[in-house]
XYZ file of C-alpha atoms in Angstrom:
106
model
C 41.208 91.947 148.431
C 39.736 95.123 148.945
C 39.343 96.232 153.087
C 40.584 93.209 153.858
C 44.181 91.996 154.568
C 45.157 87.995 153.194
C 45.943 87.563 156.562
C 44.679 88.875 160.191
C 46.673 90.965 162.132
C 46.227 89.275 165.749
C 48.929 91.581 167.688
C 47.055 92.679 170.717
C 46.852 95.608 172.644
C 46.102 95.680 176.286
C 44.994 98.999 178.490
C 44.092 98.182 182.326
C 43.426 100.689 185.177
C 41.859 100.641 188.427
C 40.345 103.196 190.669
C 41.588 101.627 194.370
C 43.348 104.194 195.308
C 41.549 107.588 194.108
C 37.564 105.673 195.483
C 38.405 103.521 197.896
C 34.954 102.799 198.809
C 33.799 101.897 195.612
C 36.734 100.608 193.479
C 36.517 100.103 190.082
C 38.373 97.751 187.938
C 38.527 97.694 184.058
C 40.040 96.501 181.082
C 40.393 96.533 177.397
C 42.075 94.371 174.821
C 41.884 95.010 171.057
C 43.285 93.663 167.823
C 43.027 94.498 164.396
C 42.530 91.363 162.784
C 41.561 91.195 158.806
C 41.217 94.900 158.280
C 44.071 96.992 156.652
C 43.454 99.528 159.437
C 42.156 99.467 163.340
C 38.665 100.927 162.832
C 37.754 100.355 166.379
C 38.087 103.021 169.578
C 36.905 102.971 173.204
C 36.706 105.068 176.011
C 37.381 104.632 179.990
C 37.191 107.564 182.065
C 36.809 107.093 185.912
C 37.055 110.359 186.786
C 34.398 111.981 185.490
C 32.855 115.307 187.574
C 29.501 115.336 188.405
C 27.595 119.038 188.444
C 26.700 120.046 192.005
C 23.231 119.072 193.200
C 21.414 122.382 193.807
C 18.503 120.241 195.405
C 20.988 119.097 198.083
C 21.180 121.502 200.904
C 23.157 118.966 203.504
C 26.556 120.215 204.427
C 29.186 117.505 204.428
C 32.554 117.677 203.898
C 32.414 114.050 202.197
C 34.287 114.247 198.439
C 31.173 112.808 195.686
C 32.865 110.147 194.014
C 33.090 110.958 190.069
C 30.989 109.153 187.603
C 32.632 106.121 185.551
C 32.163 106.389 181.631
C 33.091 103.178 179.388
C 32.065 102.790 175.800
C 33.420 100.816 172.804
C 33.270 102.234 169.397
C 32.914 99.580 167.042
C 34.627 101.021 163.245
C 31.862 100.035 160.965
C 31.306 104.062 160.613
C 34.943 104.357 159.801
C 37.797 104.597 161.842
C 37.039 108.710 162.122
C 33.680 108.331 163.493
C 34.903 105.958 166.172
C 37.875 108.262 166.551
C 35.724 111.581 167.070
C 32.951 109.907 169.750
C 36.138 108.962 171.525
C 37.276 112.139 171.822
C 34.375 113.918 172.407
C 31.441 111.598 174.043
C 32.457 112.523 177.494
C 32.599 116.414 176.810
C 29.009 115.888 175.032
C 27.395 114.004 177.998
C 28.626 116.422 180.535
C 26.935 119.215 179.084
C 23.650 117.600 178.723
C 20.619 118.882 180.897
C 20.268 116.983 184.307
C 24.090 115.363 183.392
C 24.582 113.243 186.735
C 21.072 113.269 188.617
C 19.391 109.410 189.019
């Protein structure tokens, strides 16, 4: 049957988090459920970082004490690449993105 299984996996796997207690003032809550269904393999990958840095602003000359609340990064990696390509922008997207040019200015 070639990629394909005769019948669907439908075990499901379920990742949660919240940031509540690490930004209080701007909470974030997130979740992800996958299952492999009719391929031989799970193909699929995602990422959900919530604590992200941000570079210092060298434009910003105010002096506060006030902590900069990370930047959030979510992404789904759908397998159609193969299970490695989904795999490798999972491990690496956020590293990429944070050393891009103006990384974290609106």
């Amino acid at each position: 049957m070639g990629t394909y299984l005769a019948k669907p996996i439908v075990d499901k796997r379920t990742e949660e988090g919240s940031t509540s207690l690490t930004t209080p003032n701007r909470p974030v809550s997130w979740g992800v459920v996958d299952m492999q269904g009719w391929r031989k393999s799970m193909e699929d990958a995602h990422v959900a970082q919530t604590e992200v840095p941000l570079p210092k602003d060298p434009s910003n000359t105010t002096t506060t004490t006030e902590k900069q609340d990370p930047a959030r990064v979510f992404a789904v990696f759908d397998g159609h690449g193969g299970a490695e390509v989904a795999r490798f922008c999972q491990l690496y997207l956020v590293d990429v993105l944070m050393k891009q040019g103006g990384w974290g200015a609106d």
